[in-house]
PDB file of C-alpha atoms and ligand atoms in Angstrom:
ATOM      1  CA  MET A   1      52.647 -26.751  10.999  1.00 49.00           C
ATOM      2  CA  SER A   2      49.125 -26.190  12.097  1.00 51.00           C
ATOM      3  CA  GLN A   3      48.218 -24.432   8.857  1.00 54.00           C
ATOM      4  CA  ALA A   4      49.173 -27.368   6.663  1.00 56.00           C
ATOM      5  CA  HIS A   5      46.997 -29.695   8.736  1.00 61.00           C
ATOM      6  CA  SER A   6      44.035 -27.364   9.019  1.00 67.00           C
ATOM      7  CA  GLY A   7      40.984 -28.618   7.102  1.00 86.00           C
ATOM      8  CA  PHE A   8      39.807 -25.145   6.300  1.00 89.00           C
ATOM      9  CA  THR A   9      42.052 -22.934   4.180  1.00 93.00           C
ATOM     10  CA  LYS A  10      41.866 -19.316   3.075  1.00 94.00           C
ATOM     11  CA  GLN A  11      41.295 -20.609  -0.432  1.00 94.00           C
ATOM     12  CA  MET A  12      38.204 -22.510   0.719  1.00 94.00           C
ATOM     13  CA  ALA A  13      36.881 -19.494   2.581  1.00 94.00           C
ATOM     14  CA  ARG A  14      37.341 -17.374  -0.536  1.00 95.00           C
ATOM     15  CA  ASN A  15      35.539 -19.942  -2.696  1.00 95.00           C
ATOM     16  CA  MET A  16      32.654 -20.074  -0.230  1.00 95.00           C
ATOM     17  CA  PHE A  17      32.414 -16.306  -0.236  1.00 96.00           C
ATOM     18  CA  TYR A  18      32.365 -15.940  -4.004  1.00 96.00           C
ATOM     19  CA  GLY A  19      30.238 -19.040  -4.530  1.00 97.00           C
ATOM     20  CA  GLY A  20      27.712 -17.876  -1.918  1.00 97.00           C
ATOM     21  CA  ALA A  21      27.614 -14.360  -3.320  1.00 97.00           C
ATOM     22  CA  VAL A  22      26.924 -15.625  -6.835  1.00 97.00           C
ATOM     23  CA  PHE A  23      24.392 -18.223  -5.690  1.00 97.00           C
ATOM     24  CA  PHE A  24      22.303 -15.855  -3.581  1.00 97.00           C
ATOM     25  CA  GLY A  25      22.673 -13.114  -6.183  1.00 97.00           C
ATOM     26  CA  LEU A  26      21.031 -15.452  -8.690  1.00 98.00           C
ATOM     27  CA  VAL A  27      18.282 -16.401  -6.215  1.00 98.00           C
ATOM     28  CA  PHE A  28      17.601 -12.706  -5.596  1.00 97.00           C
ATOM     29  CA  ALA A  29      17.476 -11.940  -9.326  1.00 98.00           C
ATOM     30  CA  GLY A  30      15.062 -14.850  -9.774  1.00 97.00           C
ATOM     31  CA  LEU A  31      12.748 -13.507  -7.075  1.00 96.00           C
ATOM     32  CA  ILE A  32      12.770 -10.023  -8.624  1.00 96.00           C
ATOM     33  CA  PHE A  33      11.956 -11.503 -12.012  1.00 96.00           C
ATOM     34  CA  ASP A  34       9.120 -13.558 -10.536  1.00 94.00           C
ATOM     35  CA  SER A  35       7.611 -10.517  -8.747  1.00 92.00           C
ATOM     36  CA  GLU A  36       7.830  -8.350 -11.868  1.00 93.00           C
ATOM     37  CA  ARG A  37       6.233 -11.067 -13.965  1.00 94.00           C
ATOM     38  CA  ARG A  38       3.204 -11.196 -11.638  1.00 92.00           C
ATOM     39  CA  ILE A  39       2.569  -7.434 -11.441  1.00 91.00           C
ATOM     40  CA  PRO A  40       0.140  -7.323 -14.405  1.00 90.00           C
ATOM     41  CA  GLU A  41      -2.186  -9.909 -12.829  1.00 89.00           C
ATOM     42  CA  ARG A  42      -1.981  -8.311  -9.371  1.00 91.00           C
ATOM     43  CA  SER A  43      -2.160  -4.577 -10.178  1.00 91.00           C
ATOM     44  CA  ASN A  44      -5.894  -4.484 -10.997  1.00 93.00           C
ATOM     45  CA  ALA A  45      -4.954  -2.075 -13.820  1.00 93.00           C
ATOM     46  CA  GLN A  46      -7.692  -3.450 -16.103  1.00 93.00           C
ATOM     47  CA  ASN A  47     -10.319  -1.951 -13.765  1.00 95.00           C
ATOM     48  CA  ILE A  48      -9.080   1.650 -13.915  1.00 96.00           C
ATOM     49  CA  THR A  49     -12.094   3.666 -15.073  1.00 97.00           C
ATOM     50  CA  GLN A  50     -12.471   7.425 -15.524  1.00 98.00           C
ATOM     51  CA  ALA A  51     -14.167   7.537 -12.097  1.00 98.00           C
ATOM     52  CA  VAL A  52     -11.142   5.831 -10.517  1.00 98.00           C
ATOM     53  CA  ILE A  53      -8.839   8.382 -12.175  1.00 98.00           C
ATOM     54  CA  ASN A  54     -11.008  11.270 -10.954  1.00 98.00           C
ATOM     55  CA  GLY A  55     -11.088   9.792  -7.464  1.00 98.00           C
ATOM     56  CA  LYS A  56      -7.312   9.467  -7.409  1.00 98.00           C
ATOM     57  CA  HIS A  57      -7.093  13.125  -8.377  1.00 98.00           C
ATOM     58  CA  ILE A  58      -9.332  14.058  -5.423  1.00 98.00           C
ATOM     59  CA  TRP A  59      -7.184  11.875  -3.169  1.00 98.00           C
ATOM     60  CA  GLU A  60      -4.012  13.636  -4.321  1.00 97.00           C
ATOM     61  CA  THR A  61      -5.212  17.239  -4.436  1.00 97.00           C
ATOM     62  CA  ASN A  62      -6.657  17.070  -0.906  1.00 97.00           C
ATOM     63  CA  ASN A  63      -3.512  15.588   0.628  1.00 97.00           C
ATOM     64  CA  CYS A  64      -5.270  12.634   2.233  1.00 98.00           C
ATOM     65  CA  ILE A  65      -1.856  10.961   2.316  1.00 97.00           C
ATOM     66  CA  GLY A  66      -0.652  13.727   4.649  1.00 97.00           C
ATOM     67  CA  CYS A  67      -2.573  11.987   7.460  1.00 97.00           C
ATOM     68  CA  HIS A  68      -3.448   8.520   6.081  1.00 97.00           C
ATOM     69  CA  SER A  69      -1.466   5.678   4.616  1.00 94.00           C
ATOM     70  CA  LEU A  70      -2.601   3.856   1.476  1.00 95.00           C
ATOM     71  CA  LEU A  71      -1.304   0.297   1.137  1.00 92.00           C
ATOM     72  CA  GLY A  72       1.259   1.103   3.795  1.00 89.00           C
ATOM     73  CA  GLU A  73       2.604   4.298   2.173  1.00 93.00           C
ATOM     74  CA  GLY A  74       1.944   7.686   3.711  1.00 95.00           C
ATOM     75  CA  ALA A  75       1.497   9.204   7.149  1.00 96.00           C
ATOM     76  CA  TYR A  76       0.569   7.392  10.340  1.00 93.00           C
ATOM     77  CA  PHE A  77      -1.666  10.049  11.891  1.00 95.00           C
ATOM     78  CA  ALA A  78      -4.903   8.415  10.704  1.00 95.00           C
ATOM     79  CA  PRO A  79      -6.064   4.899   9.697  1.00 93.00           C
ATOM     80  CA  GLU A  80      -4.805   2.926   6.703  1.00 94.00           C
ATOM     81  CA  LEU A  81      -7.324   3.357   3.846  1.00 95.00           C
ATOM     82  CA  GLY A  82      -6.188   0.752   1.291  1.00 94.00           C
ATOM     83  CA  ASN A  83      -8.844  -1.612   2.618  1.00 92.00           C
ATOM     84  CA  VAL A  84     -11.359   0.912   3.991  1.00 95.00           C
ATOM     85  CA  TYR A  85     -13.825   0.107   1.204  1.00 96.00           C
ATOM     86  CA  LYS A  86     -13.927  -3.539   2.280  1.00 93.00           C
ATOM     87  CA  ARG A  87     -14.050  -2.663   5.962  1.00 92.00           C
ATOM     88  CA  ARG A  88     -16.721   0.045   5.758  1.00 95.00           C
ATOM     89  CA  GLY A  89     -18.377   0.075   2.338  1.00 96.00           C
ATOM     90  CA  PRO A  90     -19.387   3.000   0.064  1.00 98.00           C
ATOM     91  CA  ASP A  91     -22.232   4.460   2.164  1.00 98.00           C
ATOM     92  CA  PHE A  92     -20.128   4.704   5.297  1.00 98.00           C
ATOM     93  CA  ILE A  93     -17.291   6.422   3.417  1.00 98.00           C
ATOM     94  CA  LYS A  94     -19.584   9.039   1.870  1.00 98.00           C
ATOM     95  CA  ALA A  95     -21.383   9.715   5.160  1.00 98.00           C
ATOM     96  CA  TRP A  96     -18.040   9.916   6.930  1.00 97.00           C
ATOM     97  CA  MET A  97     -16.657  12.518   4.525  1.00 98.00           C
ATOM     98  CA  GLN A  98     -19.761  14.673   5.028  1.00 97.00           C
ATOM     99  CA  ALA A  99     -19.804  14.308   8.829  1.00 97.00           C
ATOM    100  CA  MET A 100     -16.274  15.652   9.376  1.00 97.00           C
ATOM    101  CA  PRO A 101     -15.044  17.009  11.690  1.00 96.00           C
ATOM    102  CA  THR A 102     -16.599  15.067  14.540  1.00 93.00           C
ATOM    103  CA  ASN A 103     -15.130  17.398  17.164  1.00 93.00           C
ATOM    104  CA  ALA A 104     -15.368  14.427  19.517  1.00 93.00           C
ATOM    105  CA  ALA A 105     -13.297  15.073  22.612  1.00 93.00           C
ATOM    106  CA  GLY A 106     -10.048  13.167  22.759  1.00 93.00           C
ATOM    107  CA  ARG A 107     -10.201  11.966  19.139  1.00 94.00           C
ATOM    108  CA  ARG A 108      -7.940  13.076  16.331  1.00 95.00           C
ATOM    109  CA  GLN A 109      -9.816  15.290  13.900  1.00 96.00           C
ATOM    110  CA  MET A 110     -10.220  15.097  10.144  1.00 97.00           C
ATOM    111  CA  PRO A 111     -11.117  18.253   8.168  1.00 97.00           C
ATOM    112  CA  GLN A 112     -14.279  18.844   6.104  1.00 98.00           C
ATOM    113  CA  PHE A 113     -13.432  18.751   2.386  1.00 98.00           C
ATOM    114  CA  ASN A 114     -16.849  19.852   1.058  1.00 97.00           C
ATOM    115  CA  LEU A 115     -16.900  17.282  -1.751  1.00 98.00           C
ATOM    116  CA  ASN A 116     -20.032  17.165  -3.896  1.00 98.00           C
ATOM    117  CA  GLU A 117     -21.964  13.972  -4.687  1.00 98.00           C
ATOM    118  CA  GLN A 118     -20.010  13.346  -7.895  1.00 98.00           C
ATOM    119  CA  GLN A 119     -16.677  13.791  -6.142  1.00 98.00           C
ATOM    120  CA  LEU A 120     -17.754  11.490  -3.299  1.00 98.00           C
ATOM    121  CA  ASN A 121     -18.723   8.802  -5.807  1.00 98.00           C
ATOM    122  CA  ASP A 122     -15.387   9.142  -7.610  1.00 98.00           C
ATOM    123  CA  LEU A 123     -13.497   8.957  -4.329  1.00 98.00           C
ATOM    124  CA  VAL A 124     -15.399   5.782  -3.416  1.00 98.00           C
ATOM    125  CA  GLU A 125     -14.567   4.297  -6.840  1.00 98.00           C
ATOM    126  CA  PHE A 126     -10.886   5.017  -6.255  1.00 98.00           C
ATOM    127  CA  LEU A 127     -10.953   3.418  -2.784  1.00 98.00           C
ATOM    128  CA  LYS A 128     -12.881   0.423  -4.169  1.00 98.00           C
ATOM    129  CA  TRP A 129     -10.307  -0.048  -6.907  1.00 97.00           C
ATOM    130  CA  THR A 130      -7.455   0.276  -4.403  1.00 96.00           C
ATOM    131  CA  SER A 131      -9.025  -2.356  -2.151  1.00 95.00           C
ATOM    132  CA  GLU A 132      -9.047  -4.817  -5.078  1.00 95.00           C
ATOM    133  CA  ILE A 133      -5.325  -4.610  -5.823  1.00 95.00           C
ATOM    134  CA  ASP A 134      -3.736  -7.948  -4.948  1.00 93.00           C
ATOM    135  CA  THR A 135      -1.194  -6.844  -2.339  1.00 90.00           C
ATOM    136  CA  GLU A 136      -0.814 -10.357  -0.935  1.00 87.00           C
ATOM    137  CA  ASN A 137      -2.447  -9.060   2.243  1.00 83.00           C
ATOM    138  CA  TRP A 138      -0.251  -6.027   2.757  1.00 81.00           C
ATOM    139  CA  PRO A 139      -0.485  -4.261   5.132  1.00 81.00           C
ATOM    140  CA  PRO A 140      -0.856  -7.257   7.466  1.00 81.00           C
ATOM    141  CA  ASN A 141      -3.059  -5.434   9.992  1.00 75.00           C
ATOM    142  CA  ILE A 142      -6.581  -4.770   8.698  1.00 71.00           C
ATOM    143  CA  GLU A 143      -6.617  -1.252  10.217  1.00 67.00           C
ATOM    144  CA  GLY A 144      -3.099  -0.572   8.905  1.00 60.00           C
TER     145      GLY A 144
HETATM  146  C1  LIG B   1      -5.590  16.323   8.979  1.00 90.71           C
HETATM  147  C2  LIG B   1      -5.527  14.871   8.877  1.00 90.71           C
HETATM  148  C3  LIG B   1      -6.452  14.175   7.902  1.00 90.71           C
HETATM  149  C4  LIG B   1      -6.590  14.389   6.554  1.00 90.71           C
HETATM  150  C5  LIG B   1      -5.874  15.404   5.677  1.00 90.71           C
HETATM  151  C6  LIG B   1      -7.532  13.413   6.080  1.00 90.71           C
HETATM  152  N1  LIG B   1      -7.956  12.621   7.106  1.00 90.71           N
HETATM  153 FE1  LIG B   1      -9.255  11.050   6.995  1.00 90.71          FE
HETATM  154  N2  LIG B   1      -9.086  10.739   8.986  1.00 90.71           N
HETATM  155  C7  LIG B   1      -8.296  11.496   9.846  1.00 90.71           C
HETATM  156  C8  LIG B   1      -8.448  10.983  11.204  1.00 90.71           C
HETATM  157  C9  LIG B   1      -7.741  11.522  12.439  1.00 90.71           C
HETATM  158  C10 LIG B   1      -9.360   9.895  11.131  1.00 90.71           C
HETATM  159  C11 LIG B   1      -9.880   9.040  12.298  1.00 90.71           C
HETATM  160  C12 LIG B   1     -10.856   9.882  13.092  1.00 90.71           C
HETATM  161  C13 LIG B   1     -11.595   9.118  14.150  1.00 90.71           C
HETATM  162  O1  LIG B   1     -11.463   7.894  14.226  1.00 90.71           O
HETATM  163  O2  LIG B   1     -12.368   9.763  14.885  1.00 90.71           O
HETATM  164  C14 LIG B   1      -9.734   9.774   9.717  1.00 90.71           C
HETATM  165  C15 LIG B   1     -10.609   8.815   9.223  1.00 90.71           C
HETATM  166  C16 LIG B   1     -10.947   8.654   7.907  1.00 90.71           C
HETATM  167  C17 LIG B   1     -11.836   7.640   7.390  1.00 90.71           C
HETATM  168  C18 LIG B   1     -12.518   6.540   8.212  1.00 90.71           C
HETATM  169  C19 LIG B   1     -11.502   5.419   8.392  1.00 90.71           C
HETATM  170  C20 LIG B   1     -12.030   4.219   9.112  1.00 90.71           C
HETATM  171  O3  LIG B   1     -11.249   3.281   9.270  1.00 90.71           O
HETATM  172  O4  LIG B   1     -13.186   4.220   9.527  1.00 90.71           O
HETATM  173  C21 LIG B   1     -11.920   7.825   6.038  1.00 90.71           C
HETATM  174  C22 LIG B   1     -12.732   7.002   5.042  1.00 90.71           C
HETATM  175  C23 LIG B   1     -11.086   8.958   5.713  1.00 90.71           C
HETATM  176  N3  LIG B   1     -10.513   9.439   6.866  1.00 90.71           N
HETATM  177  C24 LIG B   1     -10.897   9.443   4.427  1.00 90.71           C
HETATM  178  C25 LIG B   1     -10.093  10.544   4.109  1.00 90.71           C
HETATM  179  C26 LIG B   1      -9.945  11.072   2.772  1.00 90.71           C
HETATM  180  C27 LIG B   1     -10.578  10.472   1.519  1.00 90.71           C
HETATM  181  C28 LIG B   1      -9.129  12.150   2.864  1.00 90.71           C
HETATM  182  C29 LIG B   1      -8.720  13.107   1.767  1.00 90.71           C
HETATM  183  C30 LIG B   1      -9.811  13.710   1.005  1.00 90.71           C
HETATM  184  C31 LIG B   1      -8.768  12.298   4.277  1.00 90.71           C
HETATM  185  N4  LIG B   1      -9.367  11.304   4.978  1.00 90.71           N
HETATM  186  C32 LIG B   1      -7.933  13.289   4.749  1.00 90.71           C
HETATM  187  C33 LIG B   1      -7.474  12.538   9.499  1.00 90.71           C
HETATM  188  C34 LIG B   1      -7.315  13.057   8.244  1.00 90.71           C
END
């Protein structure tokens, strides 16, 4: 009978399935554990100041995320801002916020938020802090 002579039995297939499932399950659990273990050194949490907290509040209450993404999360109407501090620097960001909207023909527009000097500084501190989180280069494109 062909089945008796076959080198590959149902029993072997079953063992491969269960063995593979357990093996890769363990590999996956190991990778999760490794990622979790490294979060404290990557999160930049030690550099959260009151200014960073205030800046995050400004970020949230003005719905910046409704148009922008931050570290890949958010909307894709406007540029990624997780690395905008490194790309543009503090002076550009503050001048940008004050110059909105550009009303330039053919460009997407950003509203004027009327932030005062203190709020602009806090916002910059938040974006600086965000840019220093070790995301292992996520998102991969510098402009998001
Ligand atoms: C209604 C949508 C919208 C909202 C809300 C919005 N933005 Fe923007 N933002 C834009 C658009 C569109 C651009 C790009 C405009 C251009 O290139 O002419 C932009 C550009 C920027 C830039 C320059 C990015 C670069 O790469 O040069 C910064 C910084 C910025 N926004 C910060 C913010 C902050 C902070 C908030 C919240 C307080 C915010 N934006 C809310 C639409 C928005």
